[in-house]
Short mmCIF file of C-alpha atoms and ligand atoms in Angstrom, two decimals:
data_model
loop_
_atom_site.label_atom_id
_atom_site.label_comp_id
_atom_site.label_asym_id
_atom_site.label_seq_id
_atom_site.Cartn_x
_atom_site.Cartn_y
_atom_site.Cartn_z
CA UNK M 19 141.18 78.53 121.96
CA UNK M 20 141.67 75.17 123.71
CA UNK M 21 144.47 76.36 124.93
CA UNK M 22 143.00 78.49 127.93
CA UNK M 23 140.38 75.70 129.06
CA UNK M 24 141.38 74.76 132.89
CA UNK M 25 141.85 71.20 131.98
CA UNK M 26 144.63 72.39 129.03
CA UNK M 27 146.19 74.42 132.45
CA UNK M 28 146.73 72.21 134.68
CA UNK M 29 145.76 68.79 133.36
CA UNK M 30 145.91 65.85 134.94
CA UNK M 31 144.97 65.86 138.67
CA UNK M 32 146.66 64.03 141.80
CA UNK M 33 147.11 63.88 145.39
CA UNK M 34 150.40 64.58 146.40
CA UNK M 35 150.36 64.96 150.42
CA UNK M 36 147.13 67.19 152.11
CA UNK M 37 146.48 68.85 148.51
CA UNK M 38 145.78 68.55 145.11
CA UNK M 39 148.20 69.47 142.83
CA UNK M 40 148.22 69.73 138.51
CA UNK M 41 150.20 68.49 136.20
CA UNK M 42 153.14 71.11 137.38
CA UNK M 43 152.48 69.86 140.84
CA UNK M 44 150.99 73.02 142.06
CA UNK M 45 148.33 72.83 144.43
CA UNK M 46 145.09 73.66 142.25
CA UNK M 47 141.63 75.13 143.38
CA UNK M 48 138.65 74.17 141.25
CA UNK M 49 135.38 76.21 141.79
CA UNK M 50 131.89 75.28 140.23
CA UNK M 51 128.23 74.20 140.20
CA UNK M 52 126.72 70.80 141.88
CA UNK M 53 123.70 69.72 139.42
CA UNK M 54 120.51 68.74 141.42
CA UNK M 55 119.27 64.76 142.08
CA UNK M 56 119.29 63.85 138.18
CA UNK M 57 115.72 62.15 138.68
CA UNK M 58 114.55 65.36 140.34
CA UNK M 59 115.69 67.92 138.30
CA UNK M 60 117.33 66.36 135.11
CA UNK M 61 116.86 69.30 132.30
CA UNK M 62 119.86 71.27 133.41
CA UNK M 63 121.89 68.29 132.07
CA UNK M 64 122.69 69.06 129.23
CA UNK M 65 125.40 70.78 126.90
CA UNK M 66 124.19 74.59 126.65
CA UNK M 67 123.98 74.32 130.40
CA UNK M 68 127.03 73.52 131.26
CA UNK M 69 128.59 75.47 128.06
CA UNK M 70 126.84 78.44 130.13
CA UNK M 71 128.15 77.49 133.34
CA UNK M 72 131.79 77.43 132.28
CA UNK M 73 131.82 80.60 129.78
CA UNK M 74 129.21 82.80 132.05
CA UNK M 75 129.40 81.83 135.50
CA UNK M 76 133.58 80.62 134.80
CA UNK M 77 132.66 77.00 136.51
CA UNK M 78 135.86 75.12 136.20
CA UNK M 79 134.14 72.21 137.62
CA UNK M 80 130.55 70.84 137.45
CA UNK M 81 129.22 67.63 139.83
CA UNK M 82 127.04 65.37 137.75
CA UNK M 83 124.24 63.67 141.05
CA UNK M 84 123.53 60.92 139.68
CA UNK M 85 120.41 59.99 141.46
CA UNK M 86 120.39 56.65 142.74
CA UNK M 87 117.19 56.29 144.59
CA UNK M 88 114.04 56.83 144.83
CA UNK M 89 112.98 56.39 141.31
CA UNK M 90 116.86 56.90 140.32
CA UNK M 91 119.19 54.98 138.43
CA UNK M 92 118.38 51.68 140.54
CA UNK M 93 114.40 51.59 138.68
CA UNK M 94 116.17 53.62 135.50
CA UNK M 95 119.64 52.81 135.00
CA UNK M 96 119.72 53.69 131.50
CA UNK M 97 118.24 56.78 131.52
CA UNK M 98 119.67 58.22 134.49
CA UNK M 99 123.07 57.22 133.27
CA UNK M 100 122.53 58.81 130.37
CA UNK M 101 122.13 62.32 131.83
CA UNK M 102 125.64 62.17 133.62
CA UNK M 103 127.25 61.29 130.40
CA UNK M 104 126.29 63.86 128.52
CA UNK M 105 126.98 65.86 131.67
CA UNK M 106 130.35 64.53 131.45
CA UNK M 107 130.98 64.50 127.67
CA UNK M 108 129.68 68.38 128.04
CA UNK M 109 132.10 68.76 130.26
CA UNK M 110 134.92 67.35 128.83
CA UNK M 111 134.40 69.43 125.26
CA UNK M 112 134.57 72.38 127.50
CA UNK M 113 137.61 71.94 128.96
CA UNK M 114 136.38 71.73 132.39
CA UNK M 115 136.88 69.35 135.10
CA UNK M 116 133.49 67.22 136.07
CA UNK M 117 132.30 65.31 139.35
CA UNK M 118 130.86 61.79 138.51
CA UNK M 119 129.10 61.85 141.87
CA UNK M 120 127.01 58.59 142.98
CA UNK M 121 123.81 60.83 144.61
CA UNK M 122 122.66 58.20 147.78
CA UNK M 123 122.85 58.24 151.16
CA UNK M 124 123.00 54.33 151.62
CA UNK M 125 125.28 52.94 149.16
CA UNK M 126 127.08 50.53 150.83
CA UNK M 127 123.79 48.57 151.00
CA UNK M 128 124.17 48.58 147.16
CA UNK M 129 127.88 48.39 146.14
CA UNK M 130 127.58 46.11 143.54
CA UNK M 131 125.49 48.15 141.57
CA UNK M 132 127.73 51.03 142.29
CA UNK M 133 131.09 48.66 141.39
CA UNK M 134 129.39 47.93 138.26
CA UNK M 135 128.87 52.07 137.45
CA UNK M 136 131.97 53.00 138.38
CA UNK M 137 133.61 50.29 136.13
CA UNK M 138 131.49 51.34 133.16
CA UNK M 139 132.75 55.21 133.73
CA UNK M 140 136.37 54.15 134.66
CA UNK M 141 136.42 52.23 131.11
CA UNK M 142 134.68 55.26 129.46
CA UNK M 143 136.49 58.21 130.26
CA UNK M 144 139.34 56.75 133.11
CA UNK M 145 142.20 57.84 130.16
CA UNK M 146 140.89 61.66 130.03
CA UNK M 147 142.35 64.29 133.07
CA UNK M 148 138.80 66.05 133.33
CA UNK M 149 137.07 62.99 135.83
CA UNK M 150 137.11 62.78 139.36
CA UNK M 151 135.44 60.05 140.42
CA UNK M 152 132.74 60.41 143.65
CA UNK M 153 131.86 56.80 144.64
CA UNK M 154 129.37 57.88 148.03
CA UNK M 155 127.30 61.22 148.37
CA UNK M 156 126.48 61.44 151.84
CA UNK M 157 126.79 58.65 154.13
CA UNK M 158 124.56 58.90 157.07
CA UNK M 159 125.84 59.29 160.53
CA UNK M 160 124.73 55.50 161.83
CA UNK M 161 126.79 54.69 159.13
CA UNK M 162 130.39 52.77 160.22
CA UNK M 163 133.57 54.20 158.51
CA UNK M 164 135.73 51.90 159.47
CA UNK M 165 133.41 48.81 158.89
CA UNK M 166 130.92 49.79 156.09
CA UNK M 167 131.95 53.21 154.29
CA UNK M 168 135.96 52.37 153.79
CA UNK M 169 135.20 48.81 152.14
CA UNK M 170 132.42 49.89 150.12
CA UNK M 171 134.83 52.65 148.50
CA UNK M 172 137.42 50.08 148.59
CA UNK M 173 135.67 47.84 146.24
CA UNK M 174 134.67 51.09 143.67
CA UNK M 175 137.75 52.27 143.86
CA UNK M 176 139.48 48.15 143.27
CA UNK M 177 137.08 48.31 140.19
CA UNK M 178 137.54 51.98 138.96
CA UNK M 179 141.58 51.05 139.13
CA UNK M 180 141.01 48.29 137.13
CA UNK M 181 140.79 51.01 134.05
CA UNK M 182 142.26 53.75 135.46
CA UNK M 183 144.70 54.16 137.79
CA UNK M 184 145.57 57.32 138.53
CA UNK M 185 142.40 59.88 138.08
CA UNK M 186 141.21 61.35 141.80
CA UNK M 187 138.48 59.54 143.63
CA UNK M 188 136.83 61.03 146.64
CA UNK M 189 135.34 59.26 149.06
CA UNK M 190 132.50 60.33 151.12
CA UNK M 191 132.80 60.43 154.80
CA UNK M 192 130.37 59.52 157.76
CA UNK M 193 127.79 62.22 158.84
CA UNK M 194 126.38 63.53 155.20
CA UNK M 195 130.43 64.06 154.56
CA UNK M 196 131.12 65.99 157.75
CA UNK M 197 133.42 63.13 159.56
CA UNK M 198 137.19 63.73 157.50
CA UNK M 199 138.66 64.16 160.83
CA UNK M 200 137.64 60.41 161.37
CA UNK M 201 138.27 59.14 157.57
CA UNK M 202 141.75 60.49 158.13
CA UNK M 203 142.53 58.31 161.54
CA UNK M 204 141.83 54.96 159.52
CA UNK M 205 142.70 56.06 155.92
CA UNK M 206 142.11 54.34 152.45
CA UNK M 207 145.33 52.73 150.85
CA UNK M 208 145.27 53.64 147.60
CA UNK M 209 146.85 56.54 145.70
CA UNK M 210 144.76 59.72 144.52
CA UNK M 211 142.10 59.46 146.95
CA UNK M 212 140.45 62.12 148.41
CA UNK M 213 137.63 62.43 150.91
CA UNK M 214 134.42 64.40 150.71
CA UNK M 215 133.87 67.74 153.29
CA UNK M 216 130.28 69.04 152.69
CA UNK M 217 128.93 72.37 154.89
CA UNK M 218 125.89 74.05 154.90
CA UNK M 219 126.93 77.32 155.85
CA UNK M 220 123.97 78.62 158.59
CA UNK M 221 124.55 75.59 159.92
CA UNK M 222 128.01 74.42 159.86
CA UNK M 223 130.46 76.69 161.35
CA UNK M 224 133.97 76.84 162.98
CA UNK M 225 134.05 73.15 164.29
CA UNK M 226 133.36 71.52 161.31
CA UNK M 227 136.43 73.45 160.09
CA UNK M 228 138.43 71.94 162.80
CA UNK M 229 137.56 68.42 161.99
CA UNK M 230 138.97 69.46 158.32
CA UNK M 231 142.09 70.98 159.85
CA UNK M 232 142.61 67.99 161.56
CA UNK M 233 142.37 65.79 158.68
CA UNK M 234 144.39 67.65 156.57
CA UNK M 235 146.94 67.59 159.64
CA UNK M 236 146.80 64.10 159.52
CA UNK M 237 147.57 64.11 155.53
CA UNK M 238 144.80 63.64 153.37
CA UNK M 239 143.49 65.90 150.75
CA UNK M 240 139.49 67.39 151.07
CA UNK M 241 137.19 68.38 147.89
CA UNK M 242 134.31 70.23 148.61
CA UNK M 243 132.15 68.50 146.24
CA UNK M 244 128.52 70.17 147.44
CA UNK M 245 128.07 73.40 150.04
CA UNK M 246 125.36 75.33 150.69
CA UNK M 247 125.20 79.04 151.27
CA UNK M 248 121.67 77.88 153.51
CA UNK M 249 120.82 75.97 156.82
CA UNK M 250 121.37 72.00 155.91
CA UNK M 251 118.03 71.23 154.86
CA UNK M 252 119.28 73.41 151.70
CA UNK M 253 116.42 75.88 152.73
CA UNK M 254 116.23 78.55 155.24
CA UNK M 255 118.16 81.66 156.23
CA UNK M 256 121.12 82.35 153.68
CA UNK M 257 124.15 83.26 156.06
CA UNK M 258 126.31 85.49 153.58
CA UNK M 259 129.05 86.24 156.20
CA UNK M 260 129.84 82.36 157.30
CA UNK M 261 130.27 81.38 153.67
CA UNK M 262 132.60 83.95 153.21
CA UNK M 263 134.75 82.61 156.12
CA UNK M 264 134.13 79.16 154.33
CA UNK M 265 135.54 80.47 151.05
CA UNK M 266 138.53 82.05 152.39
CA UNK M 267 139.19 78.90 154.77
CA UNK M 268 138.96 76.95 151.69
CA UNK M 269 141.29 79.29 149.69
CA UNK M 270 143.59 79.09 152.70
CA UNK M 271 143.99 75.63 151.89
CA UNK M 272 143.32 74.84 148.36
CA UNK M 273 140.36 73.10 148.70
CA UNK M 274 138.45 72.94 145.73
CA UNK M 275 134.24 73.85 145.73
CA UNK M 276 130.87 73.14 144.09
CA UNK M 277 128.15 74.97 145.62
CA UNK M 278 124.32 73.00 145.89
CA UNK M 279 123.09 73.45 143.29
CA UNK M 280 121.94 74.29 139.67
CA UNK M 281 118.30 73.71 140.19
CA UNK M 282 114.60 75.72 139.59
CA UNK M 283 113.45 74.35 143.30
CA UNK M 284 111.15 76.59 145.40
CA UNK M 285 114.16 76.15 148.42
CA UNK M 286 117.00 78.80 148.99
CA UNK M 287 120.34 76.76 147.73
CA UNK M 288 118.95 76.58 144.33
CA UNK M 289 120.94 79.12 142.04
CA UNK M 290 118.04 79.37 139.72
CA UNK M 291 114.41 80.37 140.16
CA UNK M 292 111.26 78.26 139.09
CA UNK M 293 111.02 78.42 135.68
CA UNK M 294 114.73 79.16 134.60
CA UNK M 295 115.54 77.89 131.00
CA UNK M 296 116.86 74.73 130.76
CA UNK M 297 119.67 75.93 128.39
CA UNK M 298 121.72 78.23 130.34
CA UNK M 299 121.74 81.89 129.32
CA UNK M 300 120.14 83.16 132.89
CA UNK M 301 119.04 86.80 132.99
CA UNK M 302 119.69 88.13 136.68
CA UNK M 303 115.61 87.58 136.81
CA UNK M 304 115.98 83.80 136.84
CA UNK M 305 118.77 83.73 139.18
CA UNK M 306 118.41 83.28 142.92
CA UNK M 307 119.84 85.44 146.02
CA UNK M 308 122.24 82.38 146.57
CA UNK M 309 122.82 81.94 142.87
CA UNK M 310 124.16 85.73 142.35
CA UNK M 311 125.84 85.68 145.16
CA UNK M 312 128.16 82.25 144.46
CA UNK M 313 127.69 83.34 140.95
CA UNK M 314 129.53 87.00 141.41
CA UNK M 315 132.28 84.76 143.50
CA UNK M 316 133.25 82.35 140.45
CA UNK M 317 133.53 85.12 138.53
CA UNK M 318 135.49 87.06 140.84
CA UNK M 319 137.64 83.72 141.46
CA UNK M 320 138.06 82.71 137.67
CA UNK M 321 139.64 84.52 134.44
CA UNK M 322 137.12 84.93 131.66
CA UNK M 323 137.61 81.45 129.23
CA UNK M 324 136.55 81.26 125.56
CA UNK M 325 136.20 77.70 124.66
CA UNK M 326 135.69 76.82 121.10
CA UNK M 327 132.33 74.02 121.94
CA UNK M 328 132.42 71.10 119.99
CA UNK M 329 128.93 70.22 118.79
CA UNK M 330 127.96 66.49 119.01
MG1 MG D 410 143.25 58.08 134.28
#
């Protein structure tokens, strides 16, 4: 049963040019679930959830936030860690691809902690084809590309290449991961790198996918590692039509999705309403407008899988 996991598809992951391509070298498309700040909303991390994610919603990929701060993995490093491994390990029993994704908006004011993460999950699971590496969330738009977000990533992505050297890293851009027009005019040297494009769809329209046509004109690949189908606060007005201009923009160019997020929050981008089980197994009554909605599109997007779980 193995066999028909994503991961046994297409395998290991590079960038070859403006895409991502498998193991064949065919551009690939991965489609899943973001996880909510770990801190905030940690009981969804765990092994029946994301066992439920790939087999009901047909997630081929799942983002792990590891919260950094406030009262993240700075003030609980153990614990917090924790969570995104068995995220991860979840993950990789499934057969699905996962996001190691450091959740902070000012991590270049921290990189050594962040060098010293990365290093730990580079060592940990760098020889397995399911990890893609995300070193920086969202960095914020006073933030310098050029002069504070490329060398921070540079030194993860030194240290992550220290144990592995090929799997994908992507690299968050200026803006809350809007600015890939300008990551791609002053790009990082290293091979497999990709940079982060988020959207909130209400809010983020047609010239935010210009700046990604223009980065991918200038040669670098885009994940989608977190969109909304909400205004950017994550809240508001769900705008059904623009994400569906997203999605087929996205499918246009093989750019692989999560959608914010797998959490029980009173805000409209959470899939789930307050309450749902921690487990997985969602009746349509604990599922959100937004969370049917993205829900009915992975399924539409993604052949049923039947993966044989391992217990651990
Ligand atoms: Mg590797």
């Amino acid at each position: 049963m193995e066999s028909s996991s994503v991961v046994a598809r297409h395998g290991k992951l590079r960038v070859q040019g403006n895409r991502i391509v498998d193991k064949n070298g065919k551009p690939v498309q991965l489609h899943g679930m973001s996880l909510f700040w770990s801190q905030w909303i940690g009981q969804y991390y765990n092994a029946d959830a994301v066992n439920w994610l790939t087999n009901d919603w047909r997630c081929t990929v799942v983002r792990a936030a590891l919260a950094v701060e406030p009262d993240g993995y700075l003030k609980n490093p153990a614990k917090e860690k924790q969570k995104i491994i068995t995220v991860v390990d979840a993950a990789v029993d499934a057969g699905i691809y996962v996001i190691i994704d450091w959740h902070d908006h000012n991590a270049h004011q921290k990189t050594d902690a962040a060098v010293r993460f990365f290093g730990e999950m580079a060592r940990r699971y760098g020889k397995l084809p399911n990890v893609i590496y995300e070193p920086y969330n969202e960095p914020l738009d006073k933030t310098s590309w050029s002069k504070e977000i490329k060398p921070y990533h540079e030194a993860v992505i030194r240290e992550i290449r220290r144990y592995d050297p090929d799997n994908i890293i992507v690299c968050g851009t200026r803006t809350w991961s809007q600015r890939v027009d300008e990551a791609s005019e002053d790009p990082i040297k290293f091979s497999n790198i990709a940079y982060t494009l988020h959207f909130y769809a209400t809010t983020h329209r047609q010239s935010l996918r210009d700046m990604a046509t223009t980065a991918m004109k200038n040669g670098v690949a885009l994940m989608v590692t977190e969109f909304g189908t909400t205004e950017a606060s994550g809240d508001g007005v769900i705008d059904y039509e623009e994400t569906k201009k997203w999605w087929k923009f996205l499918d246009d160019n093989d750019i692989s999705w999560c959608n914010w997020s797998v959490a029980d929050k009173v805000e409209a981008a959470a899939a789930l309403k307050p309450g749902a089980s921690a487990r997985g197994k969602w009746k349509e009554a604990e599922i959100t407008a937004s969370g049917k909605f993205v829900r009915d599109e992975l399924r539409r997007k993604n052949p049923p899988t039947k993966i044989a779980t391992k217990q651990r």
